[in-house]
Amino acid sequence: MHAFHRRPAAALGAGAVALALMLTGCSGDSGDDSPAAAAPVSQEEIDKAMATPTTLTFWEANKLQPEIDLFQAKYPAIKVNLVDAGSGPDYYTKLRSAIKAGEGAPDVAQIEYHHMPSFILEDSLADLTPYGAAASKDLFAPFAWSQVATDNGIYGIPQDTGPLGLLYRTDIFDKAKVTPPATWADFAAAAAAVHQADAGQYITNISPSNASATLGLFWQAGARPFSYDGKETVSVKLNSPEMKQVAQYWQDLVTKDLVSTDPDFTDQWFQGLANGKYASWTSAAWGPVFLQGTAADTAGKWRAAELPQWTAGVKASGNVGGSANAVLKSSKNPIAAAKFAEFLNGDHASAVKLGTDVPLFPAAVSALSDPALTGNKNEFFGGQEVTKLFTEISPTVGTDFQWLPFMDPVFESYNQTFGKALTEKGSLTGALDAWQDEVVAYAKSQGFTVS
């Protein structure tokens, strides 16, 4: 499981002031506010940097010392100090404070994909293009690379991802005489059968407090609610036809009381996973490991499958979670920092260890085909090769999903609109309209142009 998955909403006020000042400060002159690109470094400069005694500081929530040891074995002149600086909002507050103070910031930091645009807006991240990062593109899942590479630069190296699948309880499905649904229409029929077989059970839960998880379902359906040009223009399409198609689908299930709407990652939700209230979980690739620790007594009853599809025969998925390693612009050793991030996540042995030892679901494609990662028969899932299944799902994730440079307010607005409608069984399509209006108003209040 990714340590940064949970994200309580940030206060609108503090973020609003910061963003407004930032946009004011970077506009109004020549019309092109792009930072000057650093000159490409030569191989000679890279070789010299990697042979020069250097200490890098690396903020990362996962225990990656074994992977760091691999790097240091290859580059003995480079010492990497791994610092667990926490997770969630406190982590980002700490990171931004260090950047603003001009001291104490790391050379390399773990940053979730949906937070990357905000750090780009703040001009806090080094463009890795001059250090040859483009050559690493094919090492990573295309949708992961699209999370770090923009038209203006490459601002990180993908570390892990969370392609979506379906984890389900075989005993509950068997009792209801249903099989893993191939389509969302099949899923709706199975939802009715599960609830009819036991009124205390639901085929799944859709959370009113986890916008990221719900956005993963929209992602799978082809919705692209956000875009950002890296400067001052954003696009917000939270009430697009694709978004409303998905909302209307879940509306029917919610209205008929065929799915539950519990806030996830709460005691109530943990108990629901363990006691059979939920027959399935639309889960990211990190979910299987998380589930084993949360519902240990249900070992052997779970299996994994692909997400149901909107069109039979099509293979499409979304993503929830994942992060990159970014080099801070303040780093005094950008070459070594960039090469460290590349090695940690792109070197085959290191990437495989990310999946087998941590475990993360690595973004590196070579790791996703290594039997050391894919060949594990997971007894919690009845001996199924669950990781292998998710490696097969990964290439089906759409590659063009973007984020806004102010996702915390967007997530908070989800709770107040779409999430509230889920809880109160209100209009989900109407909630999308309200969500759209709130996010557009917020963007404009911060000085963004909304296209």
Short mmCIF file of C-alpha atoms in Angstrom, two decimals:
data_model
loop_
_atom_site.label_atom_id
_atom_site.label_comp_id
_atom_site.label_asym_id
_atom_site.label_seq_id
_atom_site.Cartn_x
_atom_site.Cartn_y
_atom_site.Cartn_z
CA MET A 1 0.00 0.00 0.00
CA HIS A 2 1.17 3.46 -0.73
CA ALA A 3 1.82 5.40 2.45
CA PHE A 4 0.40 8.62 1.07
CA HIS A 5 -2.96 7.26 0.02
CA ARG A 6 -5.12 9.08 2.58
CA ARG A 7 -5.51 12.77 2.08
CA PRO A 8 -7.76 14.74 4.42
CA ALA A 9 -8.73 17.96 2.74
CA ALA A 10 -6.65 21.05 3.27
CA ALA A 11 -8.13 24.33 4.42
CA LEU A 12 -9.21 26.41 1.46
CA GLY A 13 -8.11 29.66 3.04
CA ALA A 14 -4.38 29.13 3.46
CA GLY A 15 -3.98 27.47 0.09
CA ALA A 16 -6.02 30.19 -1.58
CA VAL A 17 -3.79 32.98 -0.37
CA ALA A 18 -0.64 31.11 -1.33
CA LEU A 19 -1.85 30.32 -4.83
CA ALA A 20 -3.17 33.81 -5.46
CA LEU A 21 0.10 35.39 -4.45
CA MET A 22 2.01 32.91 -6.55
CA LEU A 23 0.05 33.65 -9.69
CA THR A 24 0.26 37.38 -9.08
CA GLY A 25 3.99 37.13 -8.66
CA CYS A 26 4.61 35.23 -11.86
CA SER A 27 2.46 37.20 -14.26
CA GLY A 28 2.18 40.54 -15.90
CA ASP A 29 5.49 40.94 -17.71
CA SER A 30 6.63 39.38 -20.95
CA GLY A 31 3.79 36.91 -21.18
CA ASP A 32 6.07 33.87 -20.98
CA ASP A 33 6.73 32.93 -17.37
CA SER A 34 8.42 29.62 -18.11
CA PRO A 35 11.64 29.27 -16.12
CA ALA A 36 14.78 29.26 -18.17
CA ALA A 37 15.74 25.70 -19.03
CA ALA A 38 19.03 24.43 -17.65
CA ALA A 39 21.64 23.56 -20.24
CA PRO A 40 21.98 19.84 -21.05
CA VAL A 41 24.80 18.23 -19.13
CA SER A 42 27.36 16.09 -20.90
CA GLN A 43 28.18 12.48 -20.11
CA GLU A 44 31.54 13.71 -18.89
CA GLU A 45 29.80 15.98 -16.39
CA ILE A 46 27.57 13.12 -15.26
CA ASP A 47 30.53 10.78 -14.79
CA LYS A 48 32.35 13.44 -12.81
CA ALA A 49 29.34 14.11 -10.57
CA MET A 50 28.79 10.42 -9.86
CA ALA A 51 32.46 9.99 -8.87
CA THR A 52 32.58 13.06 -6.64
CA PRO A 53 31.97 12.49 -2.90
CA THR A 54 28.44 13.75 -2.37
CA THR A 55 25.72 13.39 0.23
CA LEU A 56 22.08 13.41 -0.87
CA THR A 57 19.08 13.74 1.41
CA PHE A 58 16.03 11.73 0.38
CA TRP A 59 12.56 12.19 1.91
CA GLU A 60 10.56 9.01 1.42
CA ALA A 61 7.93 7.34 3.61
CA ASN A 62 8.82 3.80 2.56
CA LYS A 63 11.75 1.86 3.93
CA LEU A 64 13.95 1.79 0.84
CA GLN A 65 17.38 1.31 2.37
CA PRO A 66 18.00 -1.99 0.51
CA GLU A 67 17.32 -0.24 -2.81
CA ILE A 68 19.53 2.66 -1.76
CA ASP A 69 22.26 0.16 -0.93
CA LEU A 70 22.13 -1.07 -4.52
CA PHE A 71 22.66 2.48 -5.75
CA GLN A 72 25.51 3.13 -3.35
CA ALA A 73 27.19 -0.12 -4.39
CA LYS A 74 27.27 1.14 -7.97
CA TYR A 75 28.14 4.72 -7.03
CA PRO A 76 30.22 4.45 -3.84
CA ALA A 77 31.08 8.16 -3.89
CA ILE A 78 27.41 9.06 -3.36
CA LYS A 79 25.92 8.70 0.11
CA VAL A 80 22.13 8.87 0.44
CA ASN A 81 20.52 9.75 3.75
CA LEU A 82 17.02 8.32 3.84
CA VAL A 83 14.66 10.43 5.97
CA ASP A 84 11.13 9.38 6.90
CA ALA A 85 9.55 12.83 7.03
CA GLY A 86 6.05 11.50 7.62
CA SER A 87 3.09 11.29 5.27
CA GLY A 88 -0.12 13.01 4.29
CA PRO A 89 -0.80 16.72 4.73
CA ASP A 90 1.80 17.10 7.49
CA TYR A 91 4.47 15.83 5.12
CA TYR A 92 3.61 18.32 2.42
CA THR A 93 3.42 21.17 4.93
CA LYS A 94 6.88 20.24 6.15
CA LEU A 95 8.23 20.01 2.63
CA ARG A 96 6.77 23.33 1.52
CA SER A 97 8.01 25.02 4.69
CA ALA A 98 11.55 23.82 4.06
CA ILE A 99 11.41 24.98 0.46
CA LYS A 100 10.08 28.37 1.45
CA ALA A 101 12.69 28.76 4.21
CA GLY A 102 15.47 28.04 1.75
CA GLU A 103 17.05 25.46 4.02
CA GLY A 104 16.34 21.95 5.19
CA ALA A 105 14.70 20.74 2.01
CA PRO A 106 15.88 17.38 0.66
CA ASP A 107 17.60 16.80 -2.64
CA VAL A 108 15.00 14.22 -3.64
CA ALA A 109 11.44 13.90 -2.35
CA GLN A 110 8.61 11.45 -2.79
CA ILE A 111 5.56 13.28 -4.15
CA GLU A 112 2.20 11.79 -5.06
CA TYR A 113 1.20 12.25 -8.68
CA HIS A 114 -1.79 14.43 -7.94
CA HIS A 115 0.42 16.86 -5.99
CA MET A 116 3.03 17.20 -8.73
CA PRO A 117 1.29 20.11 -10.54
CA SER A 118 1.17 22.22 -7.38
CA PHE A 119 4.92 21.88 -6.88
CA ILE A 120 5.47 22.64 -10.57
CA LEU A 121 3.35 25.76 -10.20
CA GLU A 122 5.47 26.77 -7.22
CA ASP A 123 8.62 26.28 -9.34
CA SER A 124 9.98 23.95 -6.66
CA LEU A 125 10.95 21.02 -8.84
CA ALA A 126 13.96 20.67 -11.13
CA ASP A 127 13.31 19.86 -14.76
CA LEU A 128 15.20 16.61 -15.24
CA THR A 129 15.42 16.96 -19.02
CA PRO A 130 18.97 18.42 -18.97
CA TYR A 131 20.12 15.33 -17.04
CA GLY A 132 18.91 12.92 -19.72
CA ALA A 133 15.67 11.85 -18.04
CA ALA A 134 13.87 11.55 -21.37
CA ALA A 135 15.94 8.44 -22.07
CA SER A 136 14.16 6.73 -19.17
CA LYS A 137 10.67 7.18 -20.62
CA ASP A 138 10.30 3.66 -21.95
CA LEU A 139 11.40 2.16 -18.65
CA PHE A 140 8.06 3.06 -17.08
CA ALA A 141 4.38 2.39 -17.59
CA PRO A 142 3.16 5.01 -20.08
CA PHE A 143 0.43 6.32 -17.81
CA ALA A 144 2.95 6.73 -14.99
CA TRP A 145 5.36 8.63 -17.21
CA SER A 146 2.54 10.96 -18.25
CA GLN A 147 2.13 11.88 -14.58
CA VAL A 148 5.65 13.37 -14.40
CA ALA A 149 6.33 14.59 -17.94
CA THR A 150 4.66 17.74 -19.27
CA ASP A 151 5.12 19.85 -22.37
CA ASN A 152 7.41 22.04 -20.28
CA GLY A 153 9.67 19.46 -18.69
CA ILE A 154 10.15 16.19 -16.80
CA TYR A 155 9.59 16.80 -13.11
CA GLY A 156 10.09 13.41 -11.51
CA ILE A 157 10.77 9.72 -11.98
CA PRO A 158 7.77 7.42 -11.46
CA GLN A 159 8.08 5.14 -8.46
CA ASP A 160 4.81 3.27 -7.96
CA THR A 161 1.29 3.14 -9.33
CA GLY A 162 -2.15 1.82 -8.41
CA PRO A 163 -3.98 0.35 -11.42
CA LEU A 164 -7.52 -0.65 -10.46
CA GLY A 165 -8.92 -4.15 -10.25
CA LEU A 166 -11.67 -5.89 -8.32
CA LEU A 167 -11.05 -7.88 -5.14
CA TYR A 168 -14.04 -10.05 -4.27
CA ARG A 169 -15.23 -12.63 -1.73
CA THR A 170 -15.83 -16.03 -3.30
CA ASP A 171 -18.05 -17.23 -0.45
CA ILE A 172 -20.43 -14.28 -0.78
CA PHE A 173 -20.48 -14.48 -4.57
CA ASP A 174 -21.15 -18.24 -4.38
CA LYS A 175 -24.01 -17.72 -1.91
CA ALA A 176 -25.58 -15.22 -4.30
CA LYS A 177 -24.83 -17.47 -7.29
CA VAL A 178 -22.91 -14.77 -9.14
CA THR A 179 -19.56 -14.81 -10.89
CA PRO A 180 -17.03 -12.00 -11.25
CA PRO A 181 -18.86 -9.46 -13.44
CA ALA A 182 -17.35 -8.77 -16.85
CA THR A 183 -19.31 -5.55 -17.38
CA TRP A 184 -20.79 -2.87 -15.16
CA ALA A 185 -24.23 -4.10 -16.25
CA ASP A 186 -23.27 -7.53 -14.91
CA PHE A 187 -22.03 -5.84 -11.75
CA ALA A 188 -25.42 -4.19 -11.21
CA ALA A 189 -27.19 -7.51 -11.63
CA ALA A 190 -24.76 -9.13 -9.22
CA ALA A 191 -25.36 -6.29 -6.76
CA ALA A 192 -29.04 -7.11 -6.67
CA ALA A 193 -28.36 -10.82 -6.21
CA VAL A 194 -25.89 -10.28 -3.36
CA HIS A 195 -28.26 -7.98 -1.47
CA GLN A 196 -31.20 -10.30 -2.07
CA ALA A 197 -29.26 -13.26 -0.70
CA ASP A 198 -28.38 -11.31 2.45
CA ALA A 199 -29.84 -7.88 3.17
CA GLY A 200 -26.84 -7.11 5.37
CA GLN A 201 -24.38 -7.50 2.52
CA TYR A 202 -23.54 -5.23 -0.40
CA ILE A 203 -21.58 -5.99 -3.50
CA THR A 204 -19.29 -3.07 -2.71
CA ASN A 205 -18.90 0.30 -1.06
CA ILE A 206 -18.44 3.68 -2.73
CA SER A 207 -16.88 6.21 -0.41
CA PRO A 208 -18.23 9.73 0.16
CA SER A 209 -14.88 10.81 1.57
CA ASN A 210 -12.31 9.53 -0.90
CA ALA A 211 -12.38 11.53 -4.12
CA SER A 212 -9.23 9.85 -5.35
CA ALA A 213 -10.88 6.41 -5.32
CA THR A 214 -13.98 7.68 -7.09
CA LEU A 215 -11.90 9.56 -9.66
CA GLY A 216 -10.23 6.25 -10.47
CA LEU A 217 -13.62 4.94 -11.60
CA PHE A 218 -14.19 8.05 -13.70
CA TRP A 219 -10.68 7.60 -15.12
CA GLN A 220 -11.57 4.08 -16.25
CA ALA A 221 -14.68 5.36 -18.04
CA GLY A 222 -12.63 7.80 -20.12
CA ALA A 223 -13.52 10.96 -18.21
CA ARG A 224 -10.76 13.56 -18.11
CA PRO A 225 -12.02 16.19 -15.65
CA PHE A 226 -8.81 18.19 -15.30
CA SER A 227 -6.00 19.68 -17.33
CA TYR A 228 -3.32 22.23 -16.56
CA ASP A 229 -0.96 23.96 -18.98
CA GLY A 230 1.77 24.38 -16.37
CA LYS A 231 1.19 28.12 -16.22
CA GLU A 232 -2.11 29.89 -15.51
CA THR A 233 -4.75 28.01 -17.50
CA VAL A 234 -6.74 25.05 -16.21
CA SER A 235 -9.64 23.08 -17.62
CA VAL A 236 -12.37 21.71 -15.35
CA LYS A 237 -14.90 19.22 -16.74
CA LEU A 238 -16.37 17.56 -13.68
CA ASN A 239 -19.85 17.46 -15.21
CA SER A 240 -18.88 16.15 -18.64
CA PRO A 241 -21.05 13.46 -20.29
CA GLU A 242 -18.49 10.80 -19.35
CA MET A 243 -18.59 11.90 -15.71
CA LYS A 244 -22.39 11.94 -15.69
CA GLN A 245 -22.60 8.48 -17.23
CA VAL A 246 -20.64 7.04 -14.33
CA ALA A 247 -22.57 9.10 -11.77
CA GLN A 248 -25.92 7.96 -13.17
CA TYR A 249 -24.79 4.35 -12.98
CA TRP A 250 -23.91 4.59 -9.30
CA GLN A 251 -27.04 6.68 -8.68
CA ASP A 252 -29.18 3.67 -9.58
CA LEU A 253 -27.28 1.38 -7.21
CA VAL A 254 -27.30 3.89 -4.37
CA THR A 255 -31.01 4.70 -4.75
CA LYS A 256 -31.90 0.99 -4.70
CA ASP A 257 -29.68 0.46 -1.64
CA LEU A 258 -27.55 -2.07 -3.53
CA VAL A 259 -24.21 -0.53 -2.51
CA SER A 260 -23.12 0.97 0.77
CA THR A 261 -21.73 4.47 1.12
CA ASP A 262 -19.49 4.25 4.16
CA PRO A 263 -16.48 6.57 4.47
CA ASP A 264 -13.47 4.38 3.75
CA PHE A 265 -10.37 3.89 5.85
CA THR A 266 -12.50 4.20 8.99
CA ASP A 267 -13.20 1.61 11.69
CA GLN A 268 -16.61 1.03 10.14
CA TRP A 269 -15.05 0.34 6.74
CA PHE A 270 -12.31 -1.89 8.15
CA GLN A 271 -14.98 -3.94 9.91
CA GLY A 272 -17.01 -4.12 6.72
CA LEU A 273 -14.08 -5.67 4.88
CA ALA A 274 -13.51 -8.16 7.68
CA ASN A 275 -17.11 -9.16 8.49
CA GLY A 276 -18.43 -9.62 4.97
CA LYS A 277 -20.53 -6.48 4.65
CA TYR A 278 -18.72 -5.76 1.36
CA ALA A 279 -18.53 -8.58 -1.18
CA SER A 280 -15.92 -6.75 -3.23
CA TRP A 281 -13.57 -3.79 -3.29
CA THR A 282 -12.63 -1.84 -6.42
CA SER A 283 -9.03 -1.70 -5.34
CA ALA A 284 -5.71 -0.41 -6.56
CA ALA A 285 -2.78 -2.78 -7.00
CA TRP A 286 -1.58 -2.01 -3.48
CA GLY A 287 -4.93 -3.19 -2.11
CA PRO A 288 -4.20 -6.94 -1.88
CA VAL A 289 -1.35 -6.44 0.59
CA PHE A 290 -3.38 -3.92 2.56
CA LEU A 291 -6.35 -6.29 2.70
CA GLN A 292 -4.26 -9.12 4.13
CA GLY A 293 -3.40 -6.98 7.09
CA THR A 294 -6.92 -5.61 7.53
CA ALA A 295 -9.02 -8.73 7.11
CA ALA A 296 -6.59 -11.49 8.02
CA ASP A 297 -9.34 -13.82 9.25
CA THR A 298 -10.84 -13.93 5.76
CA ALA A 299 -7.74 -15.51 4.22
CA GLY A 300 -8.54 -17.85 1.36
CA LYS A 301 -11.95 -16.31 0.66
CA TRP A 302 -10.76 -13.53 -1.64
CA ARG A 303 -9.89 -13.49 -5.31
CA ALA A 304 -8.92 -10.74 -7.73
CA ALA A 305 -10.30 -9.89 -11.16
CA GLU A 306 -10.20 -7.11 -13.69
CA LEU A 307 -12.59 -4.21 -13.21
CA PRO A 308 -15.97 -4.64 -14.90
CA GLN A 309 -16.01 -2.88 -18.27
CA TRP A 310 -18.41 -0.36 -19.74
CA THR A 311 -18.24 -2.21 -23.06
CA ALA A 312 -17.93 -5.99 -23.19
CA GLY A 313 -14.58 -7.10 -24.52
CA VAL A 314 -12.84 -3.78 -23.92
CA LYS A 315 -10.00 -3.68 -21.43
CA ALA A 316 -9.71 -0.36 -19.61
CA SER A 317 -8.76 0.61 -16.09
CA GLY A 318 -8.07 3.66 -13.97
CA ASN A 319 -5.46 4.39 -11.34
CA VAL A 320 -5.59 5.30 -7.67
CA GLY A 321 -2.48 6.41 -5.83
CA GLY A 322 1.15 6.23 -6.76
CA SER A 323 4.03 8.61 -6.51
CA ALA A 324 7.22 9.87 -8.09
CA ASN A 325 10.65 10.87 -6.84
CA ALA A 326 11.29 14.52 -7.68
CA VAL A 327 14.52 16.50 -7.48
CA LEU A 328 14.06 19.76 -5.64
CA LYS A 329 15.19 22.82 -7.54
CA SER A 330 17.14 23.87 -4.47
CA SER A 331 19.38 20.80 -4.61
CA LYS A 332 23.08 21.65 -4.81
CA ASN A 333 23.71 18.29 -6.48
CA PRO A 334 21.06 17.99 -9.18
CA ILE A 335 23.00 15.60 -11.40
CA ALA A 336 23.59 13.04 -8.64
CA ALA A 337 20.03 13.54 -7.37
CA ALA A 338 18.53 12.98 -10.82
CA LYS A 339 20.62 9.87 -11.42
CA PHE A 340 19.71 8.53 -8.00
CA ALA A 341 15.98 8.90 -8.74
CA GLU A 342 16.46 7.20 -12.09
CA PHE A 343 18.39 4.31 -10.59
CA LEU A 344 16.14 3.77 -7.60
CA ASN A 345 13.04 3.38 -9.75
CA GLY A 346 14.38 2.34 -13.15
CA ASP A 347 17.15 -0.12 -12.35
CA HIS A 348 15.69 -3.59 -12.74
CA ALA A 349 16.98 -5.10 -9.52
CA SER A 350 15.98 -2.04 -7.52
CA ALA A 351 12.51 -1.87 -9.08
CA VAL A 352 11.87 -5.55 -8.43
CA LYS A 353 12.81 -5.06 -4.79
CA LEU A 354 10.30 -2.19 -4.61
CA GLY A 355 7.65 -4.74 -5.45
CA THR A 356 8.87 -7.70 -3.43
CA ASP A 357 10.34 -6.13 -0.31
CA VAL A 358 8.42 -2.91 0.44
CA PRO A 359 6.00 -3.78 -1.23
CA LEU A 360 4.98 -1.12 -3.71
CA PHE A 361 3.54 -1.74 -7.14
CA PRO A 362 6.52 -0.51 -9.19
CA ALA A 363 6.11 1.77 -12.18
CA ALA A 364 9.05 0.18 -14.00
CA VAL A 365 7.79 -2.12 -16.75
CA SER A 366 10.71 -4.54 -16.53
CA ALA A 367 9.85 -5.28 -12.91
CA LEU A 368 6.24 -5.97 -13.89
CA SER A 369 7.35 -8.90 -16.04
CA ASP A 370 9.83 -10.40 -13.60
CA PRO A 371 8.72 -13.77 -12.17
CA ALA A 372 10.12 -12.74 -8.80
CA LEU A 373 7.23 -10.27 -8.68
CA THR A 374 4.59 -11.92 -10.80
CA GLY A 375 5.10 -15.56 -9.84
CA ASN A 376 4.05 -15.27 -6.23
CA LYS A 377 1.03 -17.47 -5.47
CA ASN A 378 -0.84 -15.57 -2.79
CA GLU A 379 -2.47 -17.92 -0.28
CA PHE A 380 -4.71 -15.14 1.04
CA PHE A 381 -6.24 -15.17 -2.45
CA GLY A 382 -6.46 -18.96 -2.67
CA GLY A 383 -3.06 -19.31 -4.31
CA GLN A 384 -3.91 -16.87 -7.12
CA GLU A 385 -1.06 -14.94 -8.77
CA VAL A 386 -2.65 -11.63 -7.82
CA THR A 387 0.32 -9.40 -8.61
CA LYS A 388 0.56 -10.93 -12.08
CA LEU A 389 -3.08 -10.00 -12.68
CA PHE A 390 -2.40 -6.36 -11.78
CA THR A 391 0.68 -6.30 -14.02
CA GLU A 392 -1.68 -7.31 -16.85
CA ILE A 393 -4.13 -4.57 -15.88
CA SER A 394 -1.45 -1.86 -15.74
CA PRO A 395 -1.11 -1.40 -19.55
CA THR A 396 -4.88 -0.81 -19.81
CA VAL A 397 -4.80 2.38 -17.73
CA GLY A 398 -5.52 5.49 -19.82
CA THR A 399 -2.41 7.62 -20.26
CA ASP A 400 -3.82 11.15 -20.50
CA PHE A 401 -5.34 11.77 -17.07
CA GLN A 402 -4.13 15.04 -15.53
CA TRP A 403 -4.51 16.90 -12.23
CA LEU A 404 -5.05 20.50 -11.22
CA PRO A 405 -2.39 22.43 -9.28
CA PHE A 406 -4.78 22.65 -6.30
CA MET A 407 -6.15 19.18 -5.66
CA ASP A 408 -6.69 19.51 -1.91
CA PRO A 409 -9.53 22.04 -2.39
CA VAL A 410 -10.91 19.85 -5.18
CA PHE A 411 -10.99 16.85 -2.85
CA GLU A 412 -12.59 18.91 -0.10
CA SER A 413 -15.26 20.07 -2.53
CA TYR A 414 -15.92 16.42 -3.48
CA ASN A 415 -16.80 15.67 0.13
CA GLN A 416 -19.22 18.60 0.22
CA THR A 417 -20.92 17.84 -3.09
CA PHE A 418 -20.63 14.35 -4.58
CA GLY A 419 -19.78 12.74 -1.26
CA LYS A 420 -22.70 14.44 0.46
CA ALA A 421 -25.04 13.26 -2.30
CA LEU A 422 -23.81 9.69 -1.85
CA THR A 423 -24.47 9.81 1.88
CA GLU A 424 -27.88 11.44 1.55
CA LYS A 425 -28.90 9.50 -1.57
CA GLY A 426 -29.27 12.77 -3.42
CA SER A 427 -28.73 13.54 -7.09
CA LEU A 428 -25.23 12.51 -8.13
CA THR A 429 -25.41 14.26 -11.49
CA GLY A 430 -26.60 17.39 -9.73
CA ALA A 431 -23.68 16.99 -7.35
CA LEU A 432 -21.30 16.93 -10.31
CA ASP A 433 -22.73 20.28 -11.43
CA ALA A 434 -22.19 21.68 -7.95
CA TRP A 435 -18.66 20.25 -7.80
CA GLN A 436 -17.91 21.83 -11.18
CA ASP A 437 -19.20 25.22 -10.06
CA GLU A 438 -17.22 25.17 -6.82
CA VAL A 439 -13.94 24.17 -8.45
CA VAL A 440 -14.30 26.67 -11.29
CA ALA A 441 -15.09 29.44 -8.81
CA TYR A 442 -12.08 28.48 -6.73
CA ALA A 443 -9.77 28.43 -9.76
CA LYS A 444 -10.92 31.87 -10.86
CA SER A 445 -10.57 33.24 -7.33
CA GLN A 446 -6.90 32.23 -7.45
CA GLY A 447 -6.28 33.96 -10.76
CA PHE A 448 -6.39 30.94 -13.05
CA THR A 449 -7.93 31.16 -16.48
CA VAL A 450 -10.50 28.38 -16.86
CA SER A 451 -10.77 27.18 -20.43
#
